[in-house]
Short mmCIF file of C-alpha atoms in Angstrom, two decimals:
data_model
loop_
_atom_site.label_atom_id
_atom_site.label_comp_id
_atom_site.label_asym_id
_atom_site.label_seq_id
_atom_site.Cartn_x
_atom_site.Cartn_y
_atom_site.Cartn_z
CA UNK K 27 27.85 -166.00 -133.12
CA UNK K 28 27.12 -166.19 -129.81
CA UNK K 29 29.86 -165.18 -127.16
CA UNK K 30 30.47 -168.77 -125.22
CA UNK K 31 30.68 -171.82 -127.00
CA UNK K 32 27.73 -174.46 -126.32
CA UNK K 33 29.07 -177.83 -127.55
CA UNK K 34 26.58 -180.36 -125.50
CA UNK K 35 28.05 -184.00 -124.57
CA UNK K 36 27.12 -186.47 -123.04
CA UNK K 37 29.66 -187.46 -120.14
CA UNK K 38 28.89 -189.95 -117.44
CA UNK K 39 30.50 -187.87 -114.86
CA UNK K 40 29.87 -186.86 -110.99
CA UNK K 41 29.15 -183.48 -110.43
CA UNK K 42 31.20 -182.09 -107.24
CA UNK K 43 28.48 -183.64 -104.78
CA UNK K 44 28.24 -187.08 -106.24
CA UNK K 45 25.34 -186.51 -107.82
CA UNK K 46 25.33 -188.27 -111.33
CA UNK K 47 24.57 -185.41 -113.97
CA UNK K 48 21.68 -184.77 -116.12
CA UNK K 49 22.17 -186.50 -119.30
CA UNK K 50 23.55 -189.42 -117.45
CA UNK K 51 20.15 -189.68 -114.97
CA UNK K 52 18.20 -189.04 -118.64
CA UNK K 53 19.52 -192.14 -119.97
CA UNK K 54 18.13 -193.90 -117.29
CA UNK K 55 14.87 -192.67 -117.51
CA UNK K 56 14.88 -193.40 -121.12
CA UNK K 57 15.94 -197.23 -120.47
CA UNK K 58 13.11 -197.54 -117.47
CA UNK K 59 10.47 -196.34 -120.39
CA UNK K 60 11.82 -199.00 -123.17
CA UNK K 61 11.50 -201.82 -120.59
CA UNK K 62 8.17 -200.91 -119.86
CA UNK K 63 7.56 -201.26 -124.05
CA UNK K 64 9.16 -204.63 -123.21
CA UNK K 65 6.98 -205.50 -120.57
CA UNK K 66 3.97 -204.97 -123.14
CA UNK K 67 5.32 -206.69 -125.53
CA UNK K 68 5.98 -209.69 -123.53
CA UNK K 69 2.25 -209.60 -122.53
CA UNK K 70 0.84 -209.11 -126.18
CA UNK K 71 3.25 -212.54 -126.84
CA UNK K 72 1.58 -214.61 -124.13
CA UNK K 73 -1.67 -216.07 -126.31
CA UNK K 74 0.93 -216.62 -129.26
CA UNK K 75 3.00 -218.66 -127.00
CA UNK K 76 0.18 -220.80 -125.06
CA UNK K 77 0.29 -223.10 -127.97
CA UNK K 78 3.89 -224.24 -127.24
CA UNK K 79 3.92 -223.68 -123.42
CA UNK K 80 1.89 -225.44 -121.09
CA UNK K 81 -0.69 -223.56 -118.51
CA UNK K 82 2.10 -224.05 -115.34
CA UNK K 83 5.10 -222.47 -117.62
CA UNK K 84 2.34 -219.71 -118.98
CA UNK K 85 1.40 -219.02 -115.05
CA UNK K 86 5.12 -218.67 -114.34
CA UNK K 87 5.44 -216.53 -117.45
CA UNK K 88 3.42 -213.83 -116.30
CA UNK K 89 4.61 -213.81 -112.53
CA UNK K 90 8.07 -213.17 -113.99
CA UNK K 91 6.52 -210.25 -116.17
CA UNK K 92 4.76 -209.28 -113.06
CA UNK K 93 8.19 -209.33 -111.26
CA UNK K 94 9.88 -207.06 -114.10
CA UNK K 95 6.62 -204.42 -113.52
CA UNK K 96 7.40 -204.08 -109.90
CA UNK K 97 11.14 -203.75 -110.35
CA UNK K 98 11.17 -201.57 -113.23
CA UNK K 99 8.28 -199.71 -110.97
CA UNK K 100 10.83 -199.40 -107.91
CA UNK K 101 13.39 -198.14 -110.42
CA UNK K 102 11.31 -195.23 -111.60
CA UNK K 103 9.91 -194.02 -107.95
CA UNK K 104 12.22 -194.93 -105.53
CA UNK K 105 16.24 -194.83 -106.74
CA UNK K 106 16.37 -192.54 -109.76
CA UNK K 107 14.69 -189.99 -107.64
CA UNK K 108 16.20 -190.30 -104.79
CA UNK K 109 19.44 -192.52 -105.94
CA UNK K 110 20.03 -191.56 -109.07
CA UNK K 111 24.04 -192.77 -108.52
CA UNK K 112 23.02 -196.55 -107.68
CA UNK K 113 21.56 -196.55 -111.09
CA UNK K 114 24.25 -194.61 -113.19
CA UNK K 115 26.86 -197.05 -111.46
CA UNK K 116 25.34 -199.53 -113.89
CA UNK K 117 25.39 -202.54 -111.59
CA UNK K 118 21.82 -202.83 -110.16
CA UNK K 119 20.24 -202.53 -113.49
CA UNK K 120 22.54 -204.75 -115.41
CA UNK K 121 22.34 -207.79 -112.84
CA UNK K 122 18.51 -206.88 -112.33
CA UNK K 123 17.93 -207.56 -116.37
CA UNK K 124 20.38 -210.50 -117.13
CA UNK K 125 18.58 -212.20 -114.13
CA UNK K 126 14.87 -211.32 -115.79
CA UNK K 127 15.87 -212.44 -119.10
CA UNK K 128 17.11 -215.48 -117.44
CA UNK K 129 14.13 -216.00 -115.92
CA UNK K 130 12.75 -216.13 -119.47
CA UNK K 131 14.96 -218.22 -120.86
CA UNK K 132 14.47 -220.60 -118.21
CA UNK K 133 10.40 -221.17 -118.45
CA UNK K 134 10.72 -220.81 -122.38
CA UNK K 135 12.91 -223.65 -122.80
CA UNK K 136 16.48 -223.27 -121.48
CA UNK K 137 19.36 -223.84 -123.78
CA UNK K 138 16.98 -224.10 -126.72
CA UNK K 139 15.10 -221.06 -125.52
CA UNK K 140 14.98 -218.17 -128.55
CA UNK K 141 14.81 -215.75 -125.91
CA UNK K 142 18.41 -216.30 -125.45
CA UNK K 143 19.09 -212.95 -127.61
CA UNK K 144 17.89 -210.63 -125.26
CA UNK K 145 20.90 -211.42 -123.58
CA UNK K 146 22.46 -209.56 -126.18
CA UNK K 147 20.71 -206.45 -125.97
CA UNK K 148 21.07 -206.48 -122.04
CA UNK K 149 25.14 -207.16 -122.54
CA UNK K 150 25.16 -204.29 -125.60
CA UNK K 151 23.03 -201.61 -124.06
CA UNK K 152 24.80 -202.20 -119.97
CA UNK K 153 28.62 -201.76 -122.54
CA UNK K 154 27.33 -198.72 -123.97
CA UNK K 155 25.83 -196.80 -121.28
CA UNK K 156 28.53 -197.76 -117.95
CA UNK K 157 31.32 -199.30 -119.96
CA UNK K 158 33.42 -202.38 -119.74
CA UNK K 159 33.61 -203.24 -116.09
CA UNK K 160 29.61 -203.14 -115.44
CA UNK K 161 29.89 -205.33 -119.21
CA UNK K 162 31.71 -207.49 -117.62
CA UNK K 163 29.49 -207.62 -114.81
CA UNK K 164 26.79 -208.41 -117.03
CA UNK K 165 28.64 -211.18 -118.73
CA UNK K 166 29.72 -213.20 -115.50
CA UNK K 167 26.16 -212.93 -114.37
CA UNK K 168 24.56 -214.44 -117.86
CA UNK K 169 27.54 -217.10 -117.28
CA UNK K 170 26.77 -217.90 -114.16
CA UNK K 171 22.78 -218.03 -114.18
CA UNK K 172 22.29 -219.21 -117.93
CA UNK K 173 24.72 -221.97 -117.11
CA UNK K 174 22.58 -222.65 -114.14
CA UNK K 175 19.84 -222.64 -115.93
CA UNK K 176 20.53 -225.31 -118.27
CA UNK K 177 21.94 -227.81 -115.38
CA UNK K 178 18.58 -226.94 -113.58
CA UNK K 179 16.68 -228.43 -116.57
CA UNK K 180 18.62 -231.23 -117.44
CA UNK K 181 18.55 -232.20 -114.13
CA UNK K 182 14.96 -231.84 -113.47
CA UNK K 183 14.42 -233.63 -116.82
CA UNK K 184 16.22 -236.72 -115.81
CA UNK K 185 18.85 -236.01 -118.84
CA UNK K 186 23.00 -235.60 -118.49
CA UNK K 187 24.23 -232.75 -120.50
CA UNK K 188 26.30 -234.22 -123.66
CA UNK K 189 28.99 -232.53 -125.55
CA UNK K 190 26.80 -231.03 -128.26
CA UNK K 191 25.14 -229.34 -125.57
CA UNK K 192 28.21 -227.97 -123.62
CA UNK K 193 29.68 -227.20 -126.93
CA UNK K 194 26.45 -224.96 -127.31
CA UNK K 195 26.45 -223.27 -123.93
CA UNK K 196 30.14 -222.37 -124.30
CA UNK K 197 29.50 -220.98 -127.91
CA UNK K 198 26.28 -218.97 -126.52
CA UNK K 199 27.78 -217.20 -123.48
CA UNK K 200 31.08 -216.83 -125.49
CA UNK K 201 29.56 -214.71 -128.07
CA UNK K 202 27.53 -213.12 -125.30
CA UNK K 203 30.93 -212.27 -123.57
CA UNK K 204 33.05 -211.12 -126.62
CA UNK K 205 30.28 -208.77 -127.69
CA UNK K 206 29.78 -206.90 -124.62
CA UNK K 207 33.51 -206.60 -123.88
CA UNK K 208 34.25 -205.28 -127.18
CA UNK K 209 31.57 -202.70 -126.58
CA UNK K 210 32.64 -201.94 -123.46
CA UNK K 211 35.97 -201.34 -124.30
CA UNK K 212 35.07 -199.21 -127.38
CA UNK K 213 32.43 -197.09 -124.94
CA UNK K 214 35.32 -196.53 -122.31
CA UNK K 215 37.31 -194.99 -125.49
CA UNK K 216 34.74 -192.81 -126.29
CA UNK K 217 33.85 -191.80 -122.84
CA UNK K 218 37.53 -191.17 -122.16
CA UNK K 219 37.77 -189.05 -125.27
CA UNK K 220 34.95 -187.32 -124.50
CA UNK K 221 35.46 -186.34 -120.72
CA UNK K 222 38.95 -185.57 -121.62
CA UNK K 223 37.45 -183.03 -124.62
CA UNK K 224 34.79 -181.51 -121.72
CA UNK K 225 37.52 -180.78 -119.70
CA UNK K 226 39.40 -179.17 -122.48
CA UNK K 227 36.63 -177.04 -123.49
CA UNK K 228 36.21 -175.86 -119.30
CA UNK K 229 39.64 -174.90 -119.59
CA UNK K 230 39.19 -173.08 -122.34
CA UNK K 231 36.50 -171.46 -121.30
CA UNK K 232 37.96 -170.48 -117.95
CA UNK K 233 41.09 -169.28 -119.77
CA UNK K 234 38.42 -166.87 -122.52
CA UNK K 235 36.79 -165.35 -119.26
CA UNK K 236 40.37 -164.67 -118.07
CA UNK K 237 41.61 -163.62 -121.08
CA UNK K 238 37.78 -161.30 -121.51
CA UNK K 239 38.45 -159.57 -118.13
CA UNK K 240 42.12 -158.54 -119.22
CA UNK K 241 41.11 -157.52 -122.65
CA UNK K 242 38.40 -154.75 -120.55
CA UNK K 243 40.19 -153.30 -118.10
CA UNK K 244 40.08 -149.65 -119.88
CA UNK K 245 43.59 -149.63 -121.69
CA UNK K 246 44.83 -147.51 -124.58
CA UNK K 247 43.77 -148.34 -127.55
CA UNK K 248 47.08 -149.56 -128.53
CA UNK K 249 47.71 -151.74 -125.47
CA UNK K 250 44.43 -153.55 -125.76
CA UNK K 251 45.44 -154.50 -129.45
CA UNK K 252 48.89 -155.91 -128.21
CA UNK K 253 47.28 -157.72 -125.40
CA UNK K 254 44.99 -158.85 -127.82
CA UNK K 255 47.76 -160.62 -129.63
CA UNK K 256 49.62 -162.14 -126.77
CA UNK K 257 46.48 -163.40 -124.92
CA UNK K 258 45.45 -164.58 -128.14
CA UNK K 259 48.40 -167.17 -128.79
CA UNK K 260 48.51 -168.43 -125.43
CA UNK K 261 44.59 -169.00 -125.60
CA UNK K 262 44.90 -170.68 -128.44
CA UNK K 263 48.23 -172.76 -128.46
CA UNK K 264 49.19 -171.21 -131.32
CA UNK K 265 52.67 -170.66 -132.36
CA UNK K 266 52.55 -167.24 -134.07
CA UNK K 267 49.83 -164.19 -134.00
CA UNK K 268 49.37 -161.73 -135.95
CA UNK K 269 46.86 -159.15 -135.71
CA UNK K 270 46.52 -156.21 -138.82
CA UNK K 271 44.01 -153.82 -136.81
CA UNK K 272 42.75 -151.28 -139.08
CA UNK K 273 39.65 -148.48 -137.11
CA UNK K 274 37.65 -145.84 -137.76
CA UNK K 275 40.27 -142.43 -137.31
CA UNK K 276 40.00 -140.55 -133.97
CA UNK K 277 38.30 -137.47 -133.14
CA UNK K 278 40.51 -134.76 -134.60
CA UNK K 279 42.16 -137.02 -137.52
CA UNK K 280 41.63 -136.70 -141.26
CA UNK K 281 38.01 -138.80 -141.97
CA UNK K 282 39.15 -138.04 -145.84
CA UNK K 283 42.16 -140.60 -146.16
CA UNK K 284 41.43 -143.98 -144.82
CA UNK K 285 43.05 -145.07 -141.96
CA UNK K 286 46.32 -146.60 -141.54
CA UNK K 287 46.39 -150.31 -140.44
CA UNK K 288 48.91 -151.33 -137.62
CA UNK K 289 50.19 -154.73 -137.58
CA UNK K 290 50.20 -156.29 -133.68
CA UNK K 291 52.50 -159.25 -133.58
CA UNK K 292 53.20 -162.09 -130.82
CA UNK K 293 55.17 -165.17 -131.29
CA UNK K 294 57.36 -168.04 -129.69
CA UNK K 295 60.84 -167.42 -128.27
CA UNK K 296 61.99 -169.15 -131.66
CA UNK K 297 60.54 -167.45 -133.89
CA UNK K 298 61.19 -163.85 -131.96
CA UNK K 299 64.54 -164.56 -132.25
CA UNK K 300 64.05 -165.42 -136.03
CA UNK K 301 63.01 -162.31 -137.10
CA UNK K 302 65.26 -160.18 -134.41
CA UNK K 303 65.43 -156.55 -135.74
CA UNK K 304 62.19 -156.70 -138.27
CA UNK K 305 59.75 -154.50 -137.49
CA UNK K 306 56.56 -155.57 -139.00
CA UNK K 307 54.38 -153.07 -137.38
CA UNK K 308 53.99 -150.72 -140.10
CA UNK K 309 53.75 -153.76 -142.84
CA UNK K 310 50.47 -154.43 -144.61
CA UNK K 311 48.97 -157.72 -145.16
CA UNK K 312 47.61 -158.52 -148.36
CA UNK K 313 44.00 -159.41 -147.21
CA UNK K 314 40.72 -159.66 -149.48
CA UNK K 315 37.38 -157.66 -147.44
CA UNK K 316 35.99 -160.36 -145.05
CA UNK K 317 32.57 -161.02 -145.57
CA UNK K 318 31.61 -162.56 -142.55
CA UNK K 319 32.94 -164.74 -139.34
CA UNK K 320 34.85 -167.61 -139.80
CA UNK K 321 37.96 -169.69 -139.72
CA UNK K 322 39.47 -169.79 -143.02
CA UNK K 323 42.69 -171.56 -143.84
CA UNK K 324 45.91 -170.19 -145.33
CA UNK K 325 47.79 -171.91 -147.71
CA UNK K 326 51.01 -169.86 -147.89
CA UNK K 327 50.90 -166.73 -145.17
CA UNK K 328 54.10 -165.31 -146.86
CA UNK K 329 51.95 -164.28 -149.77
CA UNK K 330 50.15 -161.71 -147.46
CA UNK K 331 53.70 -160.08 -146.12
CA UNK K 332 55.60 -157.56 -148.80
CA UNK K 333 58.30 -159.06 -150.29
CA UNK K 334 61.09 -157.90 -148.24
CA UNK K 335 60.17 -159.37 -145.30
CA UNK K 336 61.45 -162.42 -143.66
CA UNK K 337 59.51 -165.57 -144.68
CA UNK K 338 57.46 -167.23 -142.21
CA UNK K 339 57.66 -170.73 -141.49
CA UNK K 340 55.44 -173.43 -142.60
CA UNK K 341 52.69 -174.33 -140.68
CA UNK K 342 48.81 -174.46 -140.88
CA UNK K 343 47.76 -170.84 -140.87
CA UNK K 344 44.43 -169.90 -140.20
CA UNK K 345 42.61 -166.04 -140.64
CA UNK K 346 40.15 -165.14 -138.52
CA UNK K 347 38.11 -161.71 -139.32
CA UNK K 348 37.03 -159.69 -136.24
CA UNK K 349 33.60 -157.65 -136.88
CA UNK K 350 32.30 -155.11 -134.97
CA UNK K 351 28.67 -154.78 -135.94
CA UNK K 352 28.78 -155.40 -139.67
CA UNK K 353 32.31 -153.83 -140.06
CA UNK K 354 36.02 -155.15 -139.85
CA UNK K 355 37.91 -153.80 -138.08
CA UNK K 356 41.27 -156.56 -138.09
CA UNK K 357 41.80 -159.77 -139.14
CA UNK K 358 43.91 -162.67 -136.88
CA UNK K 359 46.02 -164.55 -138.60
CA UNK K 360 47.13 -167.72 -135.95
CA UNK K 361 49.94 -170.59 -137.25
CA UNK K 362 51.17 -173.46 -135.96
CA UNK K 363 54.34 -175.18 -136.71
CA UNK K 364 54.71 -178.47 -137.63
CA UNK K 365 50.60 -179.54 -137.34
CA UNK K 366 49.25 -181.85 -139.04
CA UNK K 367 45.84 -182.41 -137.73
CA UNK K 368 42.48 -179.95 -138.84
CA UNK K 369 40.94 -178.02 -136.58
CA UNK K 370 38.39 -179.33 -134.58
CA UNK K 371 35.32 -177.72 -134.24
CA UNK K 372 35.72 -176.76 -130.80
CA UNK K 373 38.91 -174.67 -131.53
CA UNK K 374 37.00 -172.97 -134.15
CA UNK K 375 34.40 -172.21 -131.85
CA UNK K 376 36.95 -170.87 -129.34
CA UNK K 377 38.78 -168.95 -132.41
CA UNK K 378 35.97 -167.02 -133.12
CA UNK K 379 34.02 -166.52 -129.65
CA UNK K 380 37.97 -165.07 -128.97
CA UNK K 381 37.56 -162.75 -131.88
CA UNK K 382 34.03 -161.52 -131.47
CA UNK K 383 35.50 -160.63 -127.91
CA UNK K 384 38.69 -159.03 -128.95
CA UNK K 385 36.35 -156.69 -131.44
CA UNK K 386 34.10 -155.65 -127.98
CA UNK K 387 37.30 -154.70 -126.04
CA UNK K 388 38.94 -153.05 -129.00
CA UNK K 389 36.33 -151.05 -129.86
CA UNK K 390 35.37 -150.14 -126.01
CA UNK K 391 39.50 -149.02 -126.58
CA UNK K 392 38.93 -146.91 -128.98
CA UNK K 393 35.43 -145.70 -127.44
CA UNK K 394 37.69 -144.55 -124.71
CA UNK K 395 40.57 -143.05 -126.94
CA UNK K 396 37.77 -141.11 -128.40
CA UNK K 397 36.16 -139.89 -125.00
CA UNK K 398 39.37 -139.26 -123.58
CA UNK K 399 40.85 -136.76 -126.43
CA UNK K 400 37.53 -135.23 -126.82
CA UNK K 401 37.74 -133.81 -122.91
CA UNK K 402 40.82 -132.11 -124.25
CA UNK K 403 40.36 -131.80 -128.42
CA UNK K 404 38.93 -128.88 -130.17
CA UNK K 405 36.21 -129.81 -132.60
CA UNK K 406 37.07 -128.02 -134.73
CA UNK K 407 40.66 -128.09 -135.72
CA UNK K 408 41.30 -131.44 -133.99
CA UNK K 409 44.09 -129.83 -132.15
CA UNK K 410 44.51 -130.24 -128.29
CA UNK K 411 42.15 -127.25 -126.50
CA UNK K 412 42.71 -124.78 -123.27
CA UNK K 413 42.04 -127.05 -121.34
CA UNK K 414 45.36 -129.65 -122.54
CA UNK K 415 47.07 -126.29 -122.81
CA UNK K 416 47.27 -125.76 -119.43
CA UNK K 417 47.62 -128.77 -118.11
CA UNK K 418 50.74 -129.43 -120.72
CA UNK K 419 51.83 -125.68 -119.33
CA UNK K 420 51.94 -126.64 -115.74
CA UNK K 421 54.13 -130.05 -116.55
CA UNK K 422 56.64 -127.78 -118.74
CA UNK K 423 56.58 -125.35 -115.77
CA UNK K 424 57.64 -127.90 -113.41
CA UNK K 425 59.78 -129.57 -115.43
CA UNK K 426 61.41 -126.51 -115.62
CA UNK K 427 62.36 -125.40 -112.07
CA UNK K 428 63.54 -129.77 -111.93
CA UNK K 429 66.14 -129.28 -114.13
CA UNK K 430 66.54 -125.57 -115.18
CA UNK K 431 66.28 -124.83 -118.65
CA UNK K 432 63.24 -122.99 -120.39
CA UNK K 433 60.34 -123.09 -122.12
CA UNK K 434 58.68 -120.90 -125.17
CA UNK K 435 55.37 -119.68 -125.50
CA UNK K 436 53.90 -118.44 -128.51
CA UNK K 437 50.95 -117.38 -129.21
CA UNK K 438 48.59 -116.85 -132.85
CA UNK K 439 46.54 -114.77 -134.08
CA UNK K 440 44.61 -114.85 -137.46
CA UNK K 441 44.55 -111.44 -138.51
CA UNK K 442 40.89 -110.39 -140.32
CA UNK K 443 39.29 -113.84 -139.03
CA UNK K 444 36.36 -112.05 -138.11
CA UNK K 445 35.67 -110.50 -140.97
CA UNK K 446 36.29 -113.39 -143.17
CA UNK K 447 34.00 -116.07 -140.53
CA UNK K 448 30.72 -112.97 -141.08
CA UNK K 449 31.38 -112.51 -144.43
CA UNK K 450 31.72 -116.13 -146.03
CA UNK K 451 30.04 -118.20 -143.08
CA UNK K 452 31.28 -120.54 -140.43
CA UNK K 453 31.73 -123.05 -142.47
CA UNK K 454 34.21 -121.71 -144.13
CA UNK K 455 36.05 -120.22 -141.49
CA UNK K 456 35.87 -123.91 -139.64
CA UNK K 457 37.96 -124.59 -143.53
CA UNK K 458 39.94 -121.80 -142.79
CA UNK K 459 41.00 -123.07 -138.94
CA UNK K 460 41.55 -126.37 -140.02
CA UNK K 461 44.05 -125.09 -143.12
CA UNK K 462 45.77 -123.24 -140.98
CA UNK K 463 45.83 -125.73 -137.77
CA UNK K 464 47.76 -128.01 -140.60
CA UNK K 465 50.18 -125.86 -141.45
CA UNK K 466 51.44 -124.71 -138.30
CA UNK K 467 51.43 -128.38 -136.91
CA UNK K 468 53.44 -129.05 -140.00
CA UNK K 469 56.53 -126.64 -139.04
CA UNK K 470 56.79 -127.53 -135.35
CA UNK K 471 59.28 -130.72 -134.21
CA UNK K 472 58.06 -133.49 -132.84
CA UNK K 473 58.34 -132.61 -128.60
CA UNK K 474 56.63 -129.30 -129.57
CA UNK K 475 52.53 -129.16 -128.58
CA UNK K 476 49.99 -126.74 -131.20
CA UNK K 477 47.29 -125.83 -129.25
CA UNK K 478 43.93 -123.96 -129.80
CA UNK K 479 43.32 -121.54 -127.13
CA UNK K 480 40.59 -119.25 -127.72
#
């Protein structure tokens, strides 16, 4: 899983300075190239059409290919290098081919012309690429110059138009019209839905780098797990967070018992006040071992909460392990209240890019935690060393002369240490320290500090 989300679309939209951007100006190039296949295959269809065409029409034929090389030409090396937004506007190219395929139409026959369908493909492909105004463009202009067209010839020809024949035309550039409006219309849909999801994914990715600086700005351990959770349902919309973090112990702690999991909660107004007075820090959730990243759904969250908790409300839940490496070390469980919809792929994307985050700054957190009570933790016994003692010393001192009072020192000593450390090794005299570090941290109340000192 990579650490931004790359979800490529293709939106027709100006980049701050106008310029058209990249997939839009691709497009273009694309079309230039299939109307040069066009242009071939107009010229391999010349000796199949002499037969039916006479040598003036043939002659006028091939200028009008000739014409379509040289515009098609000019398109290529003059404006989509240097005017690439004339082009993506959509009106130069769509009035440039409906008049070419008219010109077609025109020495192939007119109204009984069968090149009359690449009117169609201009229409379709001008609706899908710029939408339904430039369709309409393209419409108006094979209304205007097809139904020229046809006068033309009838005219030359001697002949009045009869009803059959306007009956025809009508039908023709009606069919013509409805299909490229219809496209157009469904192509401004999609491009609307699709800009509108582009800038939904920029905000979310200007609200993750947000969100990614706040998470790393060397907090506790502790705080970065709460921020975690509160960042993490605004980021995502969601109407409920919870968080079950669940690390390696610190320098000092038992490694023998496995750590206990704290539970880092953050929800709406509604549902704070809800559960008003429940404390579900110290509950566990009933979670199977992840086995890798991903967005899996919840069918009933209130099966992972002990029993005497508060339900929580319906919803769609989702879980989302964080990893650190190849190890878990918590598991986000988001809701939302009263959806209906799935997830889309983008806000699983952002769901898990969030989490693989959250796992860096947590475990930076706890780096630090580790860093910072090893300046001031005895290796040995785990307990605070000289140096915390002190430092702890000098507060209580001037804490002291503040607001009167006093303070008691005691000090130590294990009697025959010595003797024991030479005689059954350090090891066991680290045992010994450690045994007796316990106990004595045991007795004392909870404002009281056990130091080492020597």
């Amino acid at each position: 899983m990579s650490s931004s989300i790359n979800l490529k679309l293709g939106a027709h939209k100006a980049t701050a300075a106008g310029r058209p951007d990249a997939s839009a100006i691709e497009m273009e190039r694309r079309i230039i190239w299939i109307r040069w296949l066009a242009i071939l295959v107009s010229l391999g269809a010349l000796p199949f059409l002499s037969a039916s065409l006479n040598r003036q029409s043939l002659v006028t034929l091939l200028a009008l290919i000739g014409l379509g090389a040289i515009y098609n030409l000019t398109l290529l090396v003059v404006l989509l290098p240097r005017k690439p937004e004339w082009l993506t506007s959509g009106y130069i190219s769509a009035i440039g081919d409906v008049l070419l395929v008219t010109g077609g139409v025109a020495v192939t026959g007119g109204l009984a012309s069968p090149f009359f369908l690449a009117y169609f493909v201009v229409t379709v492909t001008t609706a899908v690429r710029f939408g339904g105004l430039a369709a309409i463009v393209a419409v108006l202009t094979i209304a205007l110059s097809y139904t020229a067209v046809v006068y033309y010839g009838n005219t030359v020809q001697g002949t009045a138009l009869q009803l059959n024949d306007l009956t025809n035309l009508a039908m023709r550039t009606g069919f013509v019209a409805l299909t490229g409006i219809f496209v157009g219309f469904v192509g401004d849909r999609a491009r609307r839905a699709e800009r509108a999801l582009q800038e939904e994914l920029e905000r979310a990715h200007a609200s993750l780098s947000e969100v990614t600086v706040e998470l790393n700005r060397d907090l506790e351990f502790e705080q970065t797990c709460q921020l975690t959770a509160d960042k993490g349902r605004s980021l995502l919309s969601a109407d409920a967070f919870l968080m079950q973090v669940q690390m390696p112990p610190l320098i000092g702690q038992d490694e023998a018992t496995p750590p206990a999991s704290m539970l880092y909660v953050d929800w709406t107004p509604e549902l704070k006040a809800q559960h008003a007075g429940v404390d579900l820090t110290t509950a566990r959730l009933a979670l199977t071992p992840a086995t890798g990243e991903q967005v899996i759904a919840v069918a009933d969250p209130n099966l992972l909460l002990p029993n005497e908790h508060k339900p929580l409300p319906a919803g769609m839940w989702f879980r989302i392990p964080v990893f650190h490496g190849a190890r878990a070390i918590a598991d986000m469980i988001v809701g939302f209240m009263g959806r209906e919809q799935p997830l889309r792929q983008t806000e699983m994307e952002l769901m898990l890019t969030f989490a693989e985050r959250a796992g860096i700054a947590m475990r930076n957190a706890h780096a630090l935690d580790q860093a910072q009570k090893l300046s001031v933790t005895d290796s040995v016994t785990g307990l605070p060393n000289h140096r915390y003692f002190h430092t702890r010393f000098d507060e209580e001192m001037e804490k002291t002369k503040d607001t009167g009072g006093s303070i008691t020192v005691m000090m130590i000593d294990l009697d025959r240490f010595k003797v024991y450390n030479d005689s059954f090794g350090h090891a066991a005299g680290d045992v010994a320290l450690k045994a007796a570090a316990r106990t004595i941290s045991s007795t004392m109340r909870r404002e009281d500090t056990v130091t080492r000192y020597g």
